[in-house]
PDB file of N, CA and C in Angstrom:
ATOM      1  N   MET A 400      36.231  93.963 -40.012  1.00 88.00           N
ATOM      2  CA  MET A 400      36.580  92.909 -39.125  1.00 88.00           C
ATOM      3  C   MET A 400      35.559  91.782 -39.279  1.00 88.00           C
ATOM      4  N   TYR A 401      36.033  90.575 -39.341  1.00 91.00           N
ATOM      5  CA  TYR A 401      35.156  89.414 -39.491  1.00 91.00           C
ATOM      6  C   TYR A 401      34.914  88.777 -38.131  1.00 91.00           C
ATOM      7  N   LYS A 402      33.673  88.354 -37.925  1.00 92.00           N
ATOM      8  CA  LYS A 402      33.283  87.712 -36.672  1.00 92.00           C
ATOM      9  C   LYS A 402      32.605  86.382 -36.977  1.00 92.00           C
ATOM     10  N   THR A 403      32.593  85.518 -35.977  1.00 94.00           N
ATOM     11  CA  THR A 403      31.904  84.241 -36.121  1.00 94.00           C
ATOM     12  C   THR A 403      30.403  84.442 -35.916  1.00 94.00           C
ATOM     13  N   VAL A 404      29.649  83.392 -36.155  1.00 94.00           N
ATOM     14  CA  VAL A 404      28.196  83.456 -35.992  1.00 94.00           C
ATOM     15  C   VAL A 404      27.839  83.747 -34.533  1.00 94.00           C
ATOM     16  N   SER A 405      28.524  83.097 -33.603  1.00 94.00           N
ATOM     17  CA  SER A 405      28.209  83.300 -32.185  1.00 94.00           C
ATOM     18  C   SER A 405      28.537  84.721 -31.740  1.00 94.00           C
ATOM     19  N   GLU A 406      29.649  85.279 -32.196  1.00 93.00           N
ATOM     20  CA  GLU A 406      29.999  86.659 -31.847  1.00 93.00           C
ATOM     21  C   GLU A 406      28.993  87.643 -32.441  1.00 93.00           C
ATOM     22  N   THR A 407      28.586  87.396 -33.672  1.00 92.00           N
ATOM     23  CA  THR A 407      27.605  88.272 -34.319  1.00 92.00           C
ATOM     24  C   THR A 407      26.266  88.194 -33.610  1.00 92.00           C
ATOM     25  N   ALA A 408      25.844  86.996 -33.235  1.00 92.00           N
ATOM     26  CA  ALA A 408      24.574  86.833 -32.525  1.00 92.00           C
ATOM     27  C   ALA A 408      24.605  87.585 -31.198  1.00 92.00           C
ATOM     28  N   LYS A 409      25.732  87.525 -30.521  1.00 93.00           N
ATOM     29  CA  LYS A 409      25.860  88.236 -29.243  1.00 93.00           C
ATOM     30  C   LYS A 409      25.787  89.741 -29.462  1.00 93.00           C
ATOM     31  N   ASP A 410      26.458  90.244 -30.495  1.00 89.00           N
ATOM     32  CA  ASP A 410      26.453  91.684 -30.783  1.00 89.00           C
ATOM     33  C   ASP A 410      25.065  92.184 -31.173  1.00 89.00           C
ATOM     34  N   LEU A 411      24.305  91.356 -31.892  1.00 87.00           N
ATOM     35  CA  LEU A 411      22.985  91.756 -32.366  1.00 87.00           C
ATOM     36  C   LEU A 411      21.865  91.380 -31.394  1.00 87.00           C
ATOM     37  N   SER A 412      22.204  90.702 -30.309  1.00 87.00           N
ATOM     38  CA  SER A 412      21.231  90.260 -29.299  1.00 87.00           C
ATOM     39  C   SER A 412      20.141  89.393 -29.916  1.00 87.00           C
ATOM     40  N   MET A 413      20.558  88.409 -30.680  1.00 90.00           N
ATOM     41  CA  MET A 413      19.611  87.459 -31.261  1.00 90.00           C
ATOM     42  C   MET A 413      20.222  86.066 -31.201  1.00 90.00           C
ATOM     43  N   PRO A 414      19.387  85.039 -31.270  1.00 95.00           N
ATOM     44  CA  PRO A 414      19.908  83.663 -31.204  1.00 95.00           C
ATOM     45  C   PRO A 414      20.779  83.308 -32.415  1.00 95.00           C
ATOM     46  N   GLU A 415      21.716  82.402 -32.194  1.00 94.00           N
ATOM     47  CA  GLU A 415      22.609  81.973 -33.273  1.00 94.00           C
ATOM     48  C   GLU A 415      21.831  81.340 -34.420  1.00 94.00           C
ATOM     49  N   GLU A 416      20.758  80.616 -34.089  1.00 95.00           N
ATOM     50  CA  GLU A 416      19.956  79.967 -35.124  1.00 95.00           C
ATOM     51  C   GLU A 416      19.348  80.993 -36.072  1.00 95.00           C
ATOM     52  N   MET A 417      18.945  82.137 -35.539  1.00 94.00           N
ATOM     53  CA  MET A 417      18.357  83.173 -36.383  1.00 94.00           C
ATOM     54  C   MET A 417      19.418  83.788 -37.303  1.00 94.00           C
ATOM     55  N   VAL A 418      20.628  83.977 -36.772  1.00 93.00           N
ATOM     56  CA  VAL A 418      21.714  84.509 -37.599  1.00 93.00           C
ATOM     57  C   VAL A 418      22.016  83.532 -38.736  1.00 93.00           C
ATOM     58  N   LEU A 419      22.079  82.242 -38.418  1.00 94.00           N
ATOM     59  CA  LEU A 419      22.323  81.243 -39.462  1.00 94.00           C
ATOM     60  C   LEU A 419      21.201  81.235 -40.494  1.00 94.00           C
ATOM     61  N   ARG A 420      19.961  81.345 -40.040  1.00 95.00           N
ATOM     62  CA  ARG A 420      18.839  81.376 -40.970  1.00 95.00           C
ATOM     63  C   ARG A 420      18.942  82.580 -41.893  1.00 95.00           C
ATOM     64  N   TYR A 421      19.313  83.745 -41.347  1.00 93.00           N
ATOM     65  CA  TYR A 421      19.477  84.944 -42.175  1.00 93.00           C
ATOM     66  C   TYR A 421      20.624  84.791 -43.166  1.00 93.00           C
ATOM     67  N   ILE A 422      21.661  84.066 -42.792  1.00 93.00           N
ATOM     68  CA  ILE A 422      22.770  83.812 -43.721  1.00 93.00           C
ATOM     69  C   ILE A 422      22.279  82.948 -44.876  1.00 93.00           C
ATOM     70  N   TYR A 423      21.546  81.884 -44.561  1.00 95.00           N
ATOM     71  CA  TYR A 423      21.038  80.995 -45.606  1.00 95.00           C
ATOM     72  C   TYR A 423      20.034  81.700 -46.508  1.00 95.00           C
ATOM     73  N   GLU A 424      19.249  82.630 -45.940  1.00 94.00           N
ATOM     74  CA  GLU A 424      18.279  83.376 -46.733  1.00 94.00           C
ATOM     75  C   GLU A 424      18.940  84.480 -47.557  1.00 94.00           C
ATOM     76  N   GLY A 425      20.184  84.821 -47.236  1.00 92.00           N
ATOM     77  CA  GLY A 425      20.877  85.868 -47.958  1.00 92.00           C
ATOM     78  C   GLY A 425      20.679  87.249 -47.367  1.00 92.00           C
ATOM     79  N   ARG A 426      20.056  87.326 -46.214  1.00 90.00           N
ATOM     80  CA  ARG A 426      19.824  88.620 -45.577  1.00 90.00           C
ATOM     81  C   ARG A 426      21.080  89.125 -44.876  1.00 90.00           C
ATOM     82  N   ILE A 427      21.961  88.209 -44.494  1.00 91.00           N
ATOM     83  CA  ILE A 427      23.265  88.550 -43.925  1.00 91.00           C
ATOM     84  C   ILE A 427      24.315  87.946 -44.842  1.00 91.00           C
ATOM     85  N   LYS A 428      25.251  88.764 -45.268  1.00 92.00           N
ATOM     86  CA  LYS A 428      26.321  88.287 -46.142  1.00 92.00           C
ATOM     87  C   LYS A 428      27.423  87.676 -45.286  1.00 92.00           C
ATOM     88  N   ALA A 429      27.865  86.490 -45.688  1.00 93.00           N
ATOM     89  CA  ALA A 429      28.891  85.783 -44.931  1.00 93.00           C
ATOM     90  C   ALA A 429      29.796  85.011 -45.872  1.00 93.00           C
ATOM     91  N   VAL A 430      30.965  84.668 -45.354  1.00 94.00           N
ATOM     92  CA  VAL A 430      31.948  83.882 -46.093  1.00 94.00           C
ATOM     93  C   VAL A 430      32.132  82.573 -45.339  1.00 94.00           C
ATOM     94  N   HIS A 431      32.103  81.458 -46.050  1.00 94.00           N
ATOM     95  CA  HIS A 431      32.325  80.163 -45.422  1.00 94.00           C
ATOM     96  C   HIS A 431      33.764  79.758 -45.686  1.00 94.00           C
ATOM     97  N   ASP A 432      34.523  79.525 -44.622  1.00 91.00           N
ATOM     98  CA  ASP A 432      35.942  79.201 -44.782  1.00 91.00           C
ATOM     99  C   ASP A 432      36.217  77.696 -44.777  1.00 91.00           C
ATOM    100  N   GLY A 433      35.163  76.892 -44.900  1.00 92.00           N
ATOM    101  CA  GLY A 433      35.321  75.446 -44.891  1.00 92.00           C
ATOM    102  C   GLY A 433      34.884  74.837 -43.580  1.00 92.00           C
ATOM    103  N   GLU A 434      34.969  75.596 -42.500  1.00 92.00           N
ATOM    104  CA  GLU A 434      34.571  75.097 -41.195  1.00 92.00           C
ATOM    105  C   GLU A 434      33.432  75.908 -40.584  1.00 92.00           C
ATOM    106  N   GLN A 435      33.462  77.199 -40.805  1.00 94.00           N
ATOM    107  CA  GLN A 435      32.475  78.077 -40.177  1.00 94.00           C
ATOM    108  C   GLN A 435      32.195  79.273 -41.075  1.00 94.00           C
ATOM    109  N   PHE A 436      31.114  79.967 -40.745  1.00 95.00           N
ATOM    110  CA  PHE A 436      30.791  81.200 -41.455  1.00 95.00           C
ATOM    111  C   PHE A 436      31.485  82.358 -40.771  1.00 95.00           C
ATOM    112  N   LEU A 437      32.015  83.262 -41.556  1.00 94.00           N
ATOM    113  CA  LEU A 437      32.602  84.498 -41.047  1.00 94.00           C
ATOM    114  C   LEU A 437      31.798  85.655 -41.617  1.00 94.00           C
ATOM    115  N   ILE A 438      31.448  86.600 -40.746  1.00 93.00           N
ATOM    116  CA  ILE A 438      30.564  87.695 -41.115  1.00 93.00           C
ATOM    117  C   ILE A 438      31.305  89.008 -40.926  1.00 93.00           C
ATOM    118  N   ASN A 439      31.259  89.840 -41.955  1.00 92.00           N
ATOM    119  CA  ASN A 439      31.862  91.157 -41.871  1.00 92.00           C
ATOM    120  C   ASN A 439      30.957  92.044 -41.017  1.00 92.00           C
ATOM    121  N   SER A 440      31.492  92.521 -39.909  1.00 87.00           N
ATOM    122  CA  SER A 440      30.669  93.278 -38.960  1.00 87.00           C
ATOM    123  C   SER A 440      30.343  94.687 -39.445  1.00 87.00           C
ATOM    124  N   ASP A 441      31.025  95.178 -40.478  1.00 89.00           N
ATOM    125  CA  ASP A 441      30.747  96.527 -40.983  1.00 89.00           C
ATOM    126  C   ASP A 441      29.361  96.646 -41.603  1.00 89.00           C
ATOM    127  N   GLN A 442      28.769  95.539 -42.021  1.00 89.00           N
ATOM    128  CA  GLN A 442      27.450  95.606 -42.651  1.00 89.00           C
ATOM    129  C   GLN A 442      26.355  95.922 -41.643  1.00 89.00           C
ATOM    130  N   PHE A 443      26.653  95.867 -40.347  1.00 84.00           N
ATOM    131  CA  PHE A 443      25.653  96.137 -39.322  1.00 84.00           C
ATOM    132  C   PHE A 443      25.767  97.535 -38.717  1.00 84.00           C
ATOM    133  N   ASP A 444      26.693  98.344 -39.199  1.00 85.00           N
ATOM    134  CA  ASP A 444      26.890  99.678 -38.624  1.00 85.00           C
ATOM    135  C   ASP A 444      25.620 100.517 -38.677  1.00 85.00           C
ATOM    136  N   THR A 445      24.986 100.572 -39.830  1.00 84.00           N
ATOM    137  CA  THR A 445      23.761 101.372 -39.982  1.00 84.00           C
ATOM    138  C   THR A 445      22.654 100.816 -39.107  1.00 84.00           C
ATOM    139  N   TYR A 446      22.518  99.498 -39.070  1.00 83.00           N
ATOM    140  CA  TYR A 446      21.488  98.860 -38.251  1.00 83.00           C
ATOM    141  C   TYR A 446      21.673  99.216 -36.777  1.00 83.00           C
ATOM    142  N   LEU A 447      22.902  99.123 -36.284  1.00 83.00           N
ATOM    143  CA  LEU A 447      23.161  99.413 -34.878  1.00 83.00           C
ATOM    144  C   LEU A 447      22.935 100.884 -34.559  1.00 83.00           C
ATOM    145  N   GLU A 448      23.279 101.778 -35.488  1.00 89.00           N
ATOM    146  CA  GLU A 448      23.026 103.206 -35.282  1.00 89.00           C
ATOM    147  C   GLU A 448      21.527 103.484 -35.207  1.00 89.00           C
ATOM    148  N   GLN A 449      20.760 102.888 -36.112  1.00 89.00           N
ATOM    149  CA  GLN A 449      19.312 103.089 -36.101  1.00 89.00           C
ATOM    150  C   GLN A 449      18.687 102.495 -34.850  1.00 89.00           C
ATOM    151  N   LEU A 450      19.183 101.351 -34.400  1.00 87.00           N
ATOM    152  CA  LEU A 450      18.677 100.731 -33.185  1.00 87.00           C
ATOM    153  C   LEU A 450      18.946 101.621 -31.976  1.00 87.00           C
ATOM    154  N   LYS A 451      20.115 102.229 -31.932  1.00 91.00           N
ATOM    155  CA  LYS A 451      20.460 103.134 -30.831  1.00 91.00           C
ATOM    156  C   LYS A 451      19.537 104.353 -30.834  1.00 91.00           C
ATOM    157  N   LEU A 452      19.303 104.936 -32.006  1.00 95.00           N
ATOM    158  CA  LEU A 452      18.409 106.086 -32.096  1.00 95.00           C
ATOM    159  C   LEU A 452      16.982 105.724 -31.694  1.00 95.00           C
ATOM    160  N   LEU A 453      16.528 104.554 -32.096  1.00 94.00           N
ATOM    161  CA  LEU A 453      15.189 104.105 -31.740  1.00 94.00           C
ATOM    162  C   LEU A 453      15.047 103.921 -30.231  1.00 94.00           C
ATOM    163  N   LYS A 454      16.059 103.352 -29.588  1.00 94.00           N
ATOM    164  CA  LYS A 454      16.029 103.187 -28.136  1.00 94.00           C
ATOM    165  C   LYS A 454      15.987 104.542 -27.433  1.00 94.00           C
ATOM    166  N   GLU A 455      16.764 105.511 -27.935  1.00 96.00           N
ATOM    167  CA  GLU A 455      16.755 106.845 -27.342  1.00 96.00           C
ATOM    168  C   GLU A 455      15.389 107.511 -27.496  1.00 96.00           C
ATOM    169  N   GLU A 456      14.770 107.356 -28.660  1.00 96.00           N
ATOM    170  CA  GLU A 456      13.446 107.927 -28.880  1.00 96.00           C
ATOM    171  C   GLU A 456      12.399 107.277 -27.977  1.00 96.00           C
ATOM    172  N   MET A 457      12.496 105.967 -27.788  1.00 96.00           N
ATOM    173  CA  MET A 457      11.558 105.270 -26.909  1.00 96.00           C
ATOM    174  C   MET A 457      11.715 105.728 -25.460  1.00 96.00           C
ATOM    175  N   GLU A 458      12.955 105.915 -25.009  1.00 95.00           N
ATOM    176  CA  GLU A 458      13.193 106.397 -23.651  1.00 95.00           C
ATOM    177  C   GLU A 458      12.632 107.804 -23.469  1.00 95.00           C
ATOM    178  N   LEU A 459      12.821 108.652 -24.462  1.00 95.00           N
ATOM    179  CA  LEU A 459      12.290 110.008 -24.403  1.00 95.00           C
ATOM    180  C   LEU A 459      10.775 109.984 -24.371  1.00 95.00           C
ATOM    181  N   TRP A 460      10.162 109.147 -25.198  1.00 94.00           N
ATOM    182  CA  TRP A 460       8.708 109.053 -25.257  1.00 94.00           C
ATOM    183  C   TRP A 460       8.143 108.541 -23.930  1.00 94.00           C
ATOM    184  N   GLN A 461       8.813 107.547 -23.340  1.00 94.00           N
ATOM    185  CA  GLN A 461       8.340 106.985 -22.081  1.00 94.00           C
ATOM    186  C   GLN A 461       8.519 107.953 -20.916  1.00 94.00           C
ATOM    187  N   SER A 462       9.520 108.816 -20.976  1.00 93.00           N
ATOM    188  CA  SER A 462       9.760 109.743 -19.875  1.00 93.00           C
ATOM    189  C   SER A 462       8.948 111.034 -19.995  1.00 93.00           C
ATOM    190  N   THR A 463       8.322 111.264 -21.132  1.00 90.00           N
ATOM    191  CA  THR A 463       7.511 112.465 -21.319  1.00 90.00           C
ATOM    192  C   THR A 463       6.159 112.269 -20.641  1.00 90.00           C
ATOM    193  N   PRO A 464       5.784 113.180 -19.737  1.00 89.00           N
ATOM    194  CA  PRO A 464       4.493 113.014 -19.058  1.00 89.00           C
ATOM    195  C   PRO A 464       3.322 113.287 -20.007  1.00 89.00           C
ATOM    196  N   ILE A 465       2.204 112.670 -19.686  1.00 84.00           N
ATOM    197  CA  ILE A 465       0.992 112.861 -20.487  1.00 84.00           C
ATOM    198  C   ILE A 465       0.396 114.212 -20.108  1.00 84.00           C
ATOM    199  N   PRO A 466       0.150 115.074 -21.082  1.00 80.00           N
ATOM    200  CA  PRO A 466      -0.412 116.394 -20.747  1.00 80.00           C
ATOM    201  C   PRO A 466      -1.869 116.267 -20.319  1.00 80.00           C
ATOM    202  N   ASP A 467      -2.288 117.238 -19.485  1.00 77.00           N
ATOM    203  CA  ASP A 467      -3.685 117.257 -19.065  1.00 77.00           C
ATOM    204  C   ASP A 467      -4.571 117.577 -20.250  1.00 77.00           C
ATOM    205  N   ASP A 468      -5.732 116.954 -20.267  1.00 73.00           N
ATOM    206  CA  ASP A 468      -6.684 117.174 -21.345  1.00 73.00           C
ATOM    207  C   ASP A 468      -7.426 118.477 -21.098  1.00 73.00           C
ATOM    208  N   MET A 469      -7.458 119.340 -22.087  1.00 73.00           N
ATOM    209  CA  MET A 469      -8.097 120.645 -21.946  1.00 73.00           C
ATOM    210  C   MET A 469      -9.627 120.530 -21.915  1.00 73.00           C
ATOM    211  N   ASP A 470     -10.176 119.433 -22.402  1.00 72.00           N
ATOM    212  CA  ASP A 470     -11.629 119.305 -22.509  1.00 72.00           C
ATOM    213  C   ASP A 470     -12.275 118.654 -21.286  1.00 72.00           C
ATOM    214  N   VAL A 471     -11.471 118.236 -20.335  1.00 68.00           N
ATOM    215  CA  VAL A 471     -12.016 117.578 -19.164  1.00 68.00           C
ATOM    216  C   VAL A 471     -12.584 118.623 -18.213  1.00 68.00           C
ATOM    217  N   ARG A 472     -13.829 118.398 -17.768  1.00 69.00           N
ATOM    218  CA  ARG A 472     -14.467 119.323 -16.844  1.00 69.00           C
ATOM    219  C   ARG A 472     -14.774 118.589 -15.551  1.00 69.00           C
ATOM    220  N   ASP A 473     -14.556 119.265 -14.503  1.00 67.00           N
ATOM    221  CA  ASP A 473     -14.880 118.703 -13.204  1.00 67.00           C
ATOM    222  C   ASP A 473     -16.263 119.193 -12.809  1.00 67.00           C
ATOM    223  N   GLU A 474     -17.240 118.304 -12.887  1.00 68.00           N
ATOM    224  CA  GLU A 474     -18.618 118.717 -12.639  1.00 68.00           C
ATOM    225  C   GLU A 474     -19.143 118.075 -11.385  1.00 68.00           C
ATOM    226  N   ASP A 475     -18.538 118.393 -10.289  1.00 59.00           N
ATOM    227  CA  ASP A 475     -19.029 117.874  -9.008  1.00 59.00           C
ATOM    228  C   ASP A 475     -20.078 118.758  -8.440  1.00 59.00           C
TER     229      ASP A 475
END
């Protein structure tokens, strides 16, 4: 499925200017139809999957309590 620059920017949570810059740099493949760029959204499937896994790992890491240190001594 092809999307416009604004739709792609919304899906990737980044500014439209950055998406356009990535298109010009060749980091995002796009087709120009004479009026606008069209981007095949299938090229972002792996990126979105990895982003989802990273968010899940960060949530797990943040919710894990810090274990007590075995070397701490209470010397009152």
